[in-house]
Amino acid sequence: MSLKRTPLFDVYKKYGGKTIDFGGWELPVQFSSIKEEHIAVRERAGLFDVSHMGEILIKGEQSLSFLQSILTNDISKLTPGKIIYTLMCYENGTVVDDLLVYMLGIEEYLLVVNASNTEKDYEWINSKKIENVTIENVSSDWAQLAIQGPASIEIIEKLTGISSDEIKYFTFLDEVDIKGIQVLLSRTGYTGEDGYEIYCQSFEAKKLWEALMDEGEEYGLIPCGLGARDTLRFEVKYPLYGQEITDEITPLEAGLNFAVKLQKEDFIGKSSLLAQKESGIPRKLVGIEMIDNGIPRHGYEIFVGDVKIGHVTTGTQVPSTKRNVGLALINVDFSEIGTPLEVVIRNKKLRAEVVQTPFYKR
Amino acid sequence: MSIPSNLLYSKDHEWVRTEDNKIIVGITAFAQEELGDIVFVELPEVGQNITANESFGSVESVKTVSDLIAPVSGTVLEINEELSDQPELVNESPYEKAWMIVIEPSDLSELESLLNAEQYEQHIQ
């Protein structure tokens, strides 16, 4: 099977992008280096192609009550122009996907889902469909660029005349003009830094990329790949589907309670999550830091004595601080800060301990 | 891409230099480029025996872990201690400062199966 490509594929080469297979997509893992790109976003600004993300449009008279029934967060809190982060769960409380919901208008919502889950999500949502709702997978019509980092505020203000006061965190403005391109400008991101995610029609994606790069150059804006996107989100403990959240992990275990409203009307997974909350949540997502020399990685097992107590969900050496840290899903009994544990790295048990998260705060 | 002509190469992207019947091993410029920022290098102990085509250590970039594959068999005489504090040397100077191990080879004929610079260049194309 050939790999899918975003409308920006041709641009990668020009900027030295090195591509890899990312869940069936041929995407740039890095342009200059993951370290450089990570630091650029923390200190200046970085531009990411995230056009692989899926977009599903939900419309119709019953769209709000439909979304309330399949999503964990309280979608009724939205007004047009606002965005909410939510989980979508199975009946057993484990996760189908995590996503953003944009309220485009009355009875009109855009769900932005993980690329590798788009088909699965679309089928799942369709299988739960009620009357007077339409569901449309519009992923290929849309491209998405993320401009992240402190300087992105000025770059966007210069290009659009819109200041950050006019577009608060987790809100968006539609029909914004950037060099003649109509975009949806969203004050969101997956890096823990200030910035925007910008949606445009696929055929205008290249033009938008070049417009942003041209304007951003003097601010130190550089193109960034998925490698830096991963280290940036990891450092601020944003979950990644397939690692911190999966169809075997509940949002309560992953510490995403803020996006699960157990007091709202019934939704898929609610009874299981309520039951888990009442009986005690067995596992917890914590930060770990190596004491011995080694780097924790996704899937490595964690032991206390001879007992396996969990596994690493994501781990790396953080580019800015060089700390060898990880996120780990472990037995809640061992989750207190300072608890000593051991990570199995290439058949050796190496010492680590539970530490505070996130690893970075703006 | 730098591929010095005085070295031999394995298909797994290690380079080999022969010096007074000893073998010095590192990874190629191509390999470090593919891996990206190297943040950790794990080497064997001095005195350990290693076997051709088997892992003798690992090198980790921000994103991935890769095995180091022994180009020849032998006994480890020396390891580059500097790489534990400065793994970035692998990116900066793969053929010089970032040599990894010195081996006393047990079977010099294993060198014959390695590639010369020209063959290695073709291999990575």
CSV table of C-alpha atoms in Angstrom, one decimal:
chain,number,residue,atom,x,y,z
A,1,MET,CA,0.0,0.0,0.0
A,2,SER,CA,1.4,3.4,-0.9
A,3,LEU,CA,1.7,6.0,1.8
A,4,LYS,CA,-0.7,8.9,1.9
A,5,ARG,CA,0.6,12.4,1.4
A,6,THR,CA,-0.6,15.8,2.5
A,7,PRO,CA,-0.9,18.7,0.0
A,8,LEU,CA,2.4,20.0,1.4
A,9,PHE,CA,4.4,17.0,0.5
A,10,ASP,CA,6.3,18.8,-2.3
A,11,VAL,CA,7.4,21.5,0.1
A,12,TYR,CA,9.2,19.2,2.5
A,13,LYS,CA,12.2,18.6,0.2
A,14,LYS,CA,12.7,22.3,-0.3
A,15,TYR,CA,13.2,22.7,3.5
A,16,GLY,CA,15.3,19.6,4.0
A,17,GLY,CA,12.5,17.5,5.5
A,18,LYS,CA,13.2,13.8,6.2
A,19,THR,CA,10.1,11.8,5.8
A,20,ILE,CA,9.0,8.6,7.6
A,21,ASP,CA,5.9,6.3,7.6
A,22,PHE,CA,3.7,7.7,10.3
A,23,GLY,CA,0.6,5.5,10.5
A,24,GLY,CA,0.3,5.2,6.8
A,25,TRP,CA,1.3,8.8,6.0
A,26,GLU,CA,4.6,9.9,4.5
A,27,LEU,CA,5.4,12.8,6.9
A,28,PRO,CA,8.5,14.8,7.8
A,29,VAL,CA,10.0,13.6,11.1
A,30,GLN,CA,12.4,16.5,11.1
A,31,PHE,CA,13.8,19.3,8.9
A,32,SER,CA,16.9,20.6,10.7
A,33,SER,CA,17.1,18.5,13.8
A,34,ILE,CA,14.5,17.5,16.5
A,35,LYS,CA,16.6,19.4,19.1
A,36,GLU,CA,16.8,22.6,17.2
A,37,GLU,CA,13.2,22.5,16.2
A,38,HIS,CA,12.1,21.8,19.8
A,39,ILE,CA,14.1,24.7,21.1
A,40,ALA,CA,12.9,27.0,18.3
A,41,VAL,CA,9.3,26.4,19.4
A,42,ARG,CA,10.0,27.0,23.0
A,43,GLU,CA,12.0,30.2,22.3
A,44,ARG,CA,10.8,31.6,19.0
A,45,ALA,CA,8.4,29.8,16.6
A,46,GLY,CA,8.0,26.6,14.5
A,47,LEU,CA,5.7,25.7,11.6
A,48,PHE,CA,4.2,22.2,11.4
A,49,ASP,CA,2.3,20.5,8.6
A,50,VAL,CA,-0.5,18.7,10.4
A,51,SER,CA,-2.8,18.2,7.4
A,52,HIS,CA,-2.9,14.5,8.1
A,53,MET,CA,-5.3,15.2,11.0
A,54,GLY,CA,-8.9,14.1,10.3
A,55,GLU,CA,-11.9,16.4,10.1
A,56,ILE,CA,-15.4,15.2,10.6
A,57,LEU,CA,-18.4,17.6,10.2
A,58,ILE,CA,-21.5,17.0,12.3
A,59,LYS,CA,-24.6,19.0,11.3
A,60,GLY,CA,-28.3,18.9,12.0
A,61,GLU,CA,-31.0,19.6,14.5
A,62,GLN,CA,-29.9,16.9,16.8
A,63,SER,CA,-26.2,17.5,16.5
A,64,LEU,CA,-25.7,18.7,20.0
A,65,SER,CA,-27.6,15.9,21.8
A,66,PHE,CA,-25.8,13.4,19.4
A,67,LEU,CA,-22.4,14.8,20.4
A,68,GLN,CA,-23.3,14.8,24.1
A,69,SER,CA,-24.2,11.1,23.8
A,70,ILE,CA,-20.8,10.1,22.2
A,71,LEU,CA,-18.3,12.5,23.8
A,72,THR,CA,-17.2,12.7,27.4
A,73,ASN,CA,-16.9,16.5,27.8
A,74,ASP,CA,-19.9,18.8,28.1
A,75,ILE,CA,-20.4,20.1,24.5
A,76,SER,CA,-23.3,22.3,25.6
A,77,LYS,CA,-20.8,24.7,27.0
A,78,LEU,CA,-19.7,25.6,23.5
A,79,THR,CA,-21.0,28.8,21.7
A,80,PRO,CA,-20.1,29.5,18.1
A,81,GLY,CA,-16.4,30.3,17.8
A,82,LYS,CA,-15.4,28.1,20.8
A,83,ILE,CA,-13.4,24.9,21.0
A,84,ILE,CA,-13.4,22.1,23.5
A,85,TYR,CA,-11.1,19.1,24.1
A,86,THR,CA,-12.8,15.8,24.7
A,87,LEU,CA,-12.5,12.1,24.7
A,88,MET,CA,-14.7,9.6,22.8
A,89,CYS,CA,-15.0,6.4,24.7
A,90,TYR,CA,-16.2,2.8,24.2
A,91,GLU,CA,-18.9,1.4,26.5
A,92,ASN,CA,-16.2,0.0,28.8
A,93,GLY,CA,-14.7,3.4,29.3
A,94,THR,CA,-11.5,3.0,27.3
A,95,VAL,CA,-10.7,5.5,24.5
A,96,VAL,CA,-11.8,5.5,20.9
A,97,ASP,CA,-9.9,8.8,20.3
A,98,ASP,CA,-9.2,12.2,21.7
A,99,LEU,CA,-10.3,15.2,19.7
A,100,LEU,CA,-11.2,18.9,19.5
A,101,VAL,CA,-14.8,20.0,18.8
A,102,TYR,CA,-15.2,23.4,17.0
A,103,MET,CA,-18.6,24.9,17.2
A,104,LEU,CA,-18.8,26.4,13.7
A,105,GLY,CA,-22.4,27.6,14.1
A,106,ILE,CA,-25.8,26.6,15.4
A,107,GLU,CA,-26.2,22.9,14.8
A,108,GLU,CA,-22.8,22.7,13.1
A,109,TYR,CA,-19.7,21.2,14.6
A,110,LEU,CA,-16.2,20.2,13.3
A,111,LEU,CA,-14.5,17.3,15.0
A,112,VAL,CA,-10.7,17.3,14.6
A,113,VAL,CA,-9.4,13.7,15.2
A,114,ASN,CA,-6.1,11.8,15.1
A,115,ALA,CA,-5.0,11.0,11.6
A,116,SER,CA,-4.6,7.3,12.2
A,117,ASN,CA,-8.0,7.1,13.8
A,118,THR,CA,-10.0,9.0,11.2
A,119,GLU,CA,-11.6,6.0,9.5
A,120,LYS,CA,-12.2,4.2,12.8
A,121,ASP,CA,-13.8,7.3,14.3
A,122,TYR,CA,-15.9,8.0,11.3
A,123,GLU,CA,-17.3,4.4,11.4
A,124,TRP,CA,-17.8,4.5,15.1
A,125,ILE,CA,-19.7,7.8,15.0
A,126,ASN,CA,-21.8,6.5,12.1
A,127,SER,CA,-22.7,3.4,14.0
A,128,LYS,CA,-24.1,5.6,16.8
A,129,LYS,CA,-25.9,8.0,14.5
A,130,ILE,CA,-29.3,9.2,15.4
A,131,GLU,CA,-32.0,10.9,13.3
A,132,ASN,CA,-31.6,14.5,12.1
A,133,VAL,CA,-27.9,14.4,12.2
A,134,THR,CA,-25.5,14.3,9.2
A,135,ILE,CA,-21.9,13.1,9.5
A,136,GLU,CA,-19.3,13.9,6.8
A,137,ASN,CA,-15.7,13.0,6.7
A,138,VAL,CA,-14.1,16.2,5.1
A,139,SER,CA,-10.5,15.3,6.0
A,140,SER,CA,-9.2,15.5,2.4
A,141,ASP,CA,-10.8,18.9,1.8
A,142,TRP,CA,-8.8,20.5,4.6
A,143,ALA,CA,-5.2,21.2,5.2
A,144,GLN,CA,-3.9,22.2,8.6
A,145,LEU,CA,-0.8,24.1,9.6
A,146,ALA,CA,0.3,24.7,13.2
A,147,ILE,CA,2.4,27.8,14.0
A,148,GLN,CA,3.6,27.4,17.6
A,149,GLY,CA,5.9,29.3,19.9
A,150,PRO,CA,6.0,32.8,21.5
A,151,ALA,CA,6.8,34.6,18.2
A,152,SER,CA,3.8,33.1,16.4
A,153,ILE,CA,1.6,35.7,18.0
A,154,GLU,CA,3.4,38.6,16.3
A,155,ILE,CA,3.8,36.8,13.1
A,156,ILE,CA,0.0,36.2,12.9
A,157,GLU,CA,-0.8,39.7,14.0
A,158,LYS,CA,1.4,41.0,11.2
A,159,LEU,CA,-0.2,38.8,8.6
A,160,THR,CA,-3.8,39.2,9.6
A,161,GLY,CA,-4.0,42.4,11.8
A,162,ILE,CA,-5.6,40.2,14.5
A,163,SER,CA,-4.1,40.5,17.9
A,164,SER,CA,-4.0,37.8,20.5
A,165,ASP,CA,-6.6,39.7,22.6
A,166,GLU,CA,-9.2,39.2,19.9
A,167,ILE,CA,-8.8,35.4,19.8
A,168,LYS,CA,-8.6,33.8,23.2
A,169,TYR,CA,-7.1,30.4,24.0
A,170,PHE,CA,-9.5,27.7,22.7
A,171,THR,CA,-11.4,30.0,20.4
A,172,PHE,CA,-11.3,30.5,16.7
A,173,LEU,CA,-12.1,33.0,14.0
A,174,ASP,CA,-13.4,31.9,10.6
A,175,GLU,CA,-12.9,33.6,7.2
A,176,VAL,CA,-9.6,35.2,8.2
A,177,ASP,CA,-7.6,36.5,5.3
A,178,ILE,CA,-3.9,35.6,5.0
A,179,LYS,CA,-2.4,36.9,1.8
A,180,GLY,CA,-5.6,36.3,-0.1
A,181,ILE,CA,-6.2,32.8,1.4
A,182,GLN,CA,-9.3,32.3,3.5
A,183,VAL,CA,-8.4,30.4,6.7
A,184,LEU,CA,-9.9,29.4,10.0
A,185,LEU,CA,-7.6,30.6,12.7
A,186,SER,CA,-7.6,28.7,15.9
A,187,ARG,CA,-5.8,29.6,19.1
A,188,THR,CA,-4.8,26.0,20.0
A,189,GLY,CA,-1.8,23.7,19.8
A,190,TYR,CA,-0.1,20.5,20.8
A,191,THR,CA,3.2,21.9,22.1
A,192,GLY,CA,2.4,23.6,25.4
A,193,GLU,CA,3.5,26.9,23.8
A,194,ASP,CA,1.3,29.8,22.7
A,195,GLY,CA,0.3,29.7,19.0
A,196,TYR,CA,-2.3,28.9,16.4
A,197,GLU,CA,-3.6,26.1,14.3
A,198,ILE,CA,-4.7,27.3,10.9
A,199,TYR,CA,-7.1,25.4,8.6
A,200,CYS,CA,-7.4,26.2,4.9
A,201,GLN,CA,-8.6,24.4,1.8
A,202,SER,CA,-6.1,21.8,0.6
A,203,PHE,CA,-5.3,23.4,-2.7
A,204,GLU,CA,-4.1,26.6,-0.9
A,205,ALA,CA,-1.9,24.8,1.7
A,206,LYS,CA,1.4,25.5,-0.1
A,207,LYS,CA,0.6,29.1,-0.6
A,208,LEU,CA,-0.3,29.4,3.1
A,209,TRP,CA,2.9,27.6,4.2
A,210,GLU,CA,5.1,30.0,2.1
A,211,ALA,CA,3.2,33.1,3.3
A,212,LEU,CA,3.9,32.0,6.9
A,213,MET,CA,7.5,31.1,6.3
A,214,ASP,CA,8.2,34.5,4.5
A,215,GLU,CA,6.7,36.5,7.3
A,216,GLY,CA,8.1,34.4,10.0
A,217,GLU,CA,11.7,34.3,8.8
A,218,GLU,CA,12.8,37.5,10.7
A,219,TYR,CA,11.3,36.1,13.9
A,220,GLY,CA,13.3,32.9,13.6
A,221,LEU,CA,10.4,30.7,12.5
A,222,ILE,CA,11.6,27.3,11.2
A,223,PRO,CA,9.8,24.3,9.7
A,224,CYS,CA,9.3,21.5,12.3
A,225,GLY,CA,8.6,17.9,11.9
A,226,LEU,CA,6.7,15.3,13.9
A,227,GLY,CA,9.7,14.4,16.0
A,228,ALA,CA,9.7,17.8,17.7
A,229,ARG,CA,5.9,17.8,17.9
A,230,ASP,CA,6.2,14.6,19.9
A,231,THR,CA,8.9,15.8,22.3
A,232,LEU,CA,7.1,19.1,22.8
A,233,ARG,CA,3.7,17.5,23.6
A,234,PHE,CA,5.5,14.9,25.8
A,235,GLU,CA,7.2,17.6,27.8
A,236,VAL,CA,3.9,19.1,28.8
A,237,LYS,CA,2.2,15.8,29.3
A,238,TYR,CA,-0.3,16.0,26.4
A,239,PRO,CA,-1.5,12.5,25.7
A,240,LEU,CA,-0.8,10.8,22.4
A,241,TYR,CA,-3.4,8.2,21.2
A,242,GLY,CA,-1.8,4.8,21.0
A,243,GLN,CA,0.5,5.6,23.9
A,244,GLU,CA,-1.0,7.5,26.9
A,245,ILE,CA,-4.5,6.7,25.8
A,246,THR,CA,-5.6,3.5,24.0
A,247,ASP,CA,-8.6,1.2,23.8
A,248,GLU,CA,-7.1,-0.4,26.9
A,249,ILE,CA,-6.8,2.7,29.0
A,250,THR,CA,-9.5,4.9,30.4
A,251,PRO,CA,-9.3,8.7,30.5
A,252,LEU,CA,-9.4,8.6,34.3
A,253,GLU,CA,-6.3,6.5,34.4
A,254,ALA,CA,-4.6,8.9,32.0
A,255,GLY,CA,-5.5,11.8,34.3
A,256,LEU,CA,-7.8,13.5,31.8
A,257,ASN,CA,-10.7,13.9,34.3
A,258,PHE,CA,-11.0,17.6,33.3
A,259,ALA,CA,-12.4,16.4,30.0
A,260,VAL,CA,-14.8,13.8,31.4
A,261,LYS,CA,-18.0,15.2,32.9
A,262,LEU,CA,-19.5,12.4,34.8
A,263,GLN,CA,-22.3,14.6,36.1
A,264,LYS,CA,-23.7,15.4,32.6
A,265,GLU,CA,-26.4,13.4,30.9
A,266,ASP,CA,-25.7,9.8,29.7
A,267,PHE,CA,-22.9,9.2,27.3
A,268,ILE,CA,-21.1,6.2,26.0
A,269,GLY,CA,-18.7,4.9,28.6
A,270,LYS,CA,-20.2,6.9,31.5
A,271,SER,CA,-21.4,4.0,33.6
A,272,SER,CA,-18.1,2.2,33.3
A,273,LEU,CA,-16.2,5.3,34.2
A,274,LEU,CA,-18.5,6.0,37.1
A,275,ALA,CA,-17.9,2.5,38.3
A,276,GLN,CA,-14.2,2.8,38.0
A,277,LYS,CA,-14.2,6.1,39.9
A,278,GLU,CA,-16.2,4.5,42.7
A,279,SER,CA,-14.2,1.3,43.0
A,280,GLY,CA,-10.9,3.2,42.8
A,281,ILE,CA,-8.8,4.0,39.7
A,282,PRO,CA,-6.3,1.1,39.6
A,283,ARG,CA,-3.6,2.8,37.4
A,284,LYS,CA,-2.2,6.3,37.1
A,285,LEU,CA,-0.2,8.1,34.5
A,286,VAL,CA,3.0,9.5,36.2
A,287,GLY,CA,6.3,11.0,35.3
A,288,ILE,CA,9.4,9.0,35.8
A,289,GLU,CA,13.1,10.0,35.7
A,290,MET,CA,16.0,7.7,35.3
A,291,ILE,CA,18.6,7.6,38.1
A,292,ASP,CA,20.8,5.1,36.2
A,293,ASN,CA,22.1,5.9,32.8
A,294,GLY,CA,19.5,5.1,30.2
A,295,ILE,CA,16.5,6.4,28.3
A,296,PRO,CA,13.0,5.1,29.0
A,297,ARG,CA,11.0,4.3,25.8
A,298,HIS,CA,7.5,3.4,24.8
A,299,GLY,CA,6.6,-0.1,26.0
A,300,TYR,CA,9.5,-0.7,28.4
A,301,GLU,CA,8.3,-2.6,31.5
A,302,ILE,CA,8.4,-1.1,35.0
A,303,PHE,CA,9.1,-3.2,38.1
A,304,VAL,CA,9.2,-2.7,41.9
A,305,GLY,CA,11.1,-5.7,43.2
A,306,ASP,CA,9.9,-8.7,41.2
A,307,VAL,CA,6.5,-7.3,40.5
A,308,LYS,CA,5.7,-5.7,37.2
A,309,ILE,CA,3.7,-2.5,38.0
A,310,GLY,CA,3.3,-0.9,34.6
A,311,HIS,CA,4.9,0.3,31.5
A,312,VAL,CA,6.4,3.4,29.9
A,313,THR,CA,3.9,5.1,27.5
A,314,THR,CA,6.4,7.7,26.1
A,315,GLY,CA,10.0,8.4,27.0
A,316,THR,CA,13.0,10.2,25.6
A,317,GLN,CA,15.8,12.6,26.5
A,318,VAL,CA,14.1,16.0,26.6
A,319,PRO,CA,16.0,18.1,24.1
A,320,SER,CA,16.1,21.3,26.1
A,321,THR,CA,17.0,19.9,29.6
A,322,LYS,CA,18.6,16.6,28.6
A,323,ARG,CA,16.6,14.9,31.3
A,324,ASN,CA,16.0,11.2,30.7
A,325,VAL,CA,12.3,11.1,31.5
A,326,GLY,CA,9.2,9.2,30.6
A,327,LEU,CA,5.4,9.1,31.2
A,328,ALA,CA,4.4,5.7,32.6
A,329,LEU,CA,1.1,4.0,33.4
A,330,ILE,CA,1.6,2.3,36.7
A,331,ASN,CA,-0.2,0.7,39.6
A,332,VAL,CA,-1.6,3.6,41.6
A,333,ASP,CA,0.0,2.2,44.8
A,334,PHE,CA,3.4,3.2,43.6
A,335,SER,CA,2.5,6.6,42.1
A,336,GLU,CA,3.6,8.9,44.8
A,337,ILE,CA,6.4,11.4,43.9
A,338,GLY,CA,9.8,9.9,44.9
A,339,THR,CA,8.8,6.3,44.7
A,340,PRO,CA,11.8,4.2,43.5
A,341,LEU,CA,11.2,1.8,40.6
A,342,GLU,CA,13.1,0.0,37.9
A,343,VAL,CA,12.7,0.3,34.2
A,344,VAL,CA,13.8,-2.7,32.1
A,345,ILE,CA,16.1,-1.5,29.3
A,346,ARG,CA,17.6,-4.1,27.1
A,347,ASN,CA,17.1,-6.8,29.7
A,348,LYS,CA,18.7,-4.8,32.5
A,349,LYS,CA,16.7,-3.3,35.4
A,350,LEU,CA,17.8,0.3,35.7
A,351,ARG,CA,16.8,2.6,38.6
A,352,ALA,CA,14.3,5.4,38.2
A,353,GLU,CA,11.9,7.3,40.4
A,354,VAL,CA,8.4,8.9,40.2
A,355,VAL,CA,8.7,12.7,39.5
A,356,GLN,CA,6.5,15.7,39.1
A,357,THR,CA,4.8,16.4,35.7
A,358,PRO,CA,4.6,18.2,33.4
A,359,PHE,CA,8.3,18.3,32.6
A,360,TYR,CA,7.9,21.8,31.2
A,361,LYS,CA,5.7,24.7,32.1
A,362,ARG,CA,5.4,27.9,30.1
B,1,MET,CA,28.0,12.8,2.4
B,2,SER,CA,31.5,11.9,3.7
B,3,ILE,CA,32.7,8.3,3.0
B,4,PRO,CA,36.5,8.2,3.6
B,5,SER,CA,38.3,6.0,1.2
B,6,ASN,CA,40.7,4.6,3.8
B,7,LEU,CA,38.0,2.8,5.7
B,8,LEU,CA,35.9,-0.4,5.3
B,9,TYR,CA,32.2,-0.4,5.9
B,10,SER,CA,29.5,-2.9,6.9
B,11,LYS,CA,26.0,-2.9,5.4
B,12,ASP,CA,24.7,-2.0,8.9
B,13,HIS,CA,26.6,1.4,8.6
B,14,GLU,CA,29.5,0.8,10.8
B,15,TRP,CA,33.0,1.9,9.6
B,16,VAL,CA,36.2,-0.1,10.4
B,17,ARG,CA,39.8,1.1,10.5
B,18,THR,CA,42.7,-1.3,10.8
B,19,GLU,CA,45.6,-0.1,12.9
B,20,ASP,CA,48.5,-2.4,14.0
B,21,ASN,CA,46.3,-5.5,13.9
B,22,LYS,CA,43.6,-3.8,15.9
B,23,ILE,CA,40.2,-2.8,14.6
B,24,ILE,CA,38.6,0.5,15.4
B,25,VAL,CA,34.8,0.8,14.8
B,26,GLY,CA,32.3,3.6,14.6
B,27,ILE,CA,29.2,4.5,12.7
B,28,THR,CA,29.1,6.3,9.4
B,29,ALA,CA,28.2,9.9,8.6
B,30,PHE,CA,25.2,8.5,6.7
B,31,ALA,CA,24.0,6.5,9.8
B,32,GLN,CA,24.2,9.5,12.2
B,33,GLU,CA,22.5,11.7,9.6
B,34,GLU,CA,19.6,9.2,9.4
B,35,LEU,CA,19.4,8.8,13.2
B,36,GLY,CA,19.3,12.5,13.9
B,37,ASP,CA,20.5,14.0,17.2
B,38,ILE,CA,22.3,11.3,19.1
B,39,VAL,CA,21.6,11.5,22.8
B,40,PHE,CA,22.9,8.2,24.2
B,41,VAL,CA,25.5,5.6,23.3
B,42,GLU,CA,25.7,2.3,25.1
B,43,LEU,CA,29.0,0.4,24.6
B,44,PRO,CA,30.2,-3.0,25.7
B,45,GLU,CA,32.7,-3.5,28.6
B,46,VAL,CA,36.4,-3.7,27.9
B,47,GLY,CA,37.3,-7.4,27.8
B,48,GLN,CA,33.9,-8.5,26.4
B,49,ASN,CA,33.8,-10.8,23.4
B,50,ILE,CA,31.7,-9.6,20.5
B,51,THR,CA,30.5,-11.6,17.5
B,52,ALA,CA,30.3,-10.3,13.9
B,53,ASN,CA,26.7,-9.4,12.8
B,54,GLU,CA,25.5,-9.3,16.4
B,55,SER,CA,24.7,-6.3,18.5
B,56,PHE,CA,27.5,-4.9,20.6
B,57,GLY,CA,25.7,-1.9,21.9
B,58,SER,CA,23.1,0.7,21.0
B,59,VAL,CA,22.8,4.2,19.9
B,60,GLU,CA,19.8,6.4,20.7
B,61,SER,CA,18.6,9.5,19.0
B,62,VAL,CA,15.8,11.7,20.5
B,63,LYS,CA,13.3,9.5,18.6
B,64,THR,CA,14.7,6.0,18.2
B,65,VAL,CA,17.0,3.3,19.5
B,66,SER,CA,19.3,1.4,17.1
B,67,ASP,CA,21.5,-1.6,17.7
B,68,LEU,CA,25.2,-1.3,16.9
B,69,ILE,CA,26.1,-4.3,14.9
B,70,ALA,CA,29.6,-5.7,15.1
B,71,PRO,CA,31.4,-5.7,11.7
B,72,VAL,CA,33.9,-8.4,12.9
B,73,SER,CA,34.3,-10.7,15.9
B,74,GLY,CA,36.8,-10.2,18.6
B,75,THR,CA,37.6,-8.9,22.1
B,76,VAL,CA,37.0,-5.3,23.1
B,77,LEU,CA,40.3,-3.7,24.1
B,78,GLU,CA,39.1,-0.1,24.5
B,79,ILE,CA,35.9,1.9,24.5
B,80,ASN,CA,35.4,5.6,23.8
B,81,GLU,CA,34.4,6.9,27.3
B,82,GLU,CA,33.8,10.4,26.0
B,83,LEU,CA,30.7,9.3,24.2
B,84,SER,CA,28.9,8.7,27.5
B,85,ASP,CA,29.1,12.4,28.3
B,86,GLN,CA,29.2,13.7,24.8
B,87,PRO,CA,27.0,11.5,22.6
B,88,GLU,CA,26.6,14.5,20.2
B,89,LEU,CA,30.2,13.7,19.0
B,90,VAL,CA,28.6,11.0,16.9
B,91,ASN,CA,26.8,13.7,14.9
B,92,GLU,CA,29.7,16.1,14.9
B,93,SER,CA,32.6,13.8,14.1
B,94,PRO,CA,31.5,10.3,13.3
B,95,TYR,CA,34.8,9.1,11.8
B,96,GLU,CA,37.2,10.8,14.2
B,97,LYS,CA,36.2,11.8,17.7
B,98,ALA,CA,33.3,9.4,17.8
B,99,TRP,CA,35.1,6.2,17.3
B,100,MET,CA,33.3,3.7,19.5
B,101,ILE,CA,35.4,0.6,20.3
B,102,VAL,CA,38.8,-0.9,19.6
B,103,ILE,CA,38.7,-4.7,19.0
B,104,GLU,CA,41.4,-7.4,18.9
B,105,PRO,CA,39.9,-9.4,15.9
B,106,SER,CA,39.6,-13.1,16.3
B,107,ASP,CA,39.3,-13.8,12.5
B,108,LEU,CA,40.9,-11.3,10.1
B,109,SER,CA,39.2,-13.0,7.2
B,110,GLU,CA,35.9,-11.4,8.3
B,111,LEU,CA,37.3,-8.1,7.0
B,112,GLU,CA,36.9,-9.5,3.5
B,113,SER,CA,33.2,-9.4,3.6
B,114,LEU,CA,33.1,-5.7,4.3
B,115,LEU,CA,32.5,-3.0,1.7
B,116,ASN,CA,35.0,-0.5,0.4
B,117,ALA,CA,34.1,3.2,0.2
B,118,GLU,CA,32.8,2.9,-3.4
B,119,GLN,CA,30.7,-0.2,-2.6
B,120,TYR,CA,29.3,1.5,0.5
B,121,GLU,CA,28.4,4.6,-1.4
B,122,GLN,CA,26.4,2.4,-3.8
B,123,HIS,CA,24.8,0.5,-0.8
B,124,ILE,CA,23.3,3.7,0.6
B,125,GLN,CA,22.0,5.0,-2.6
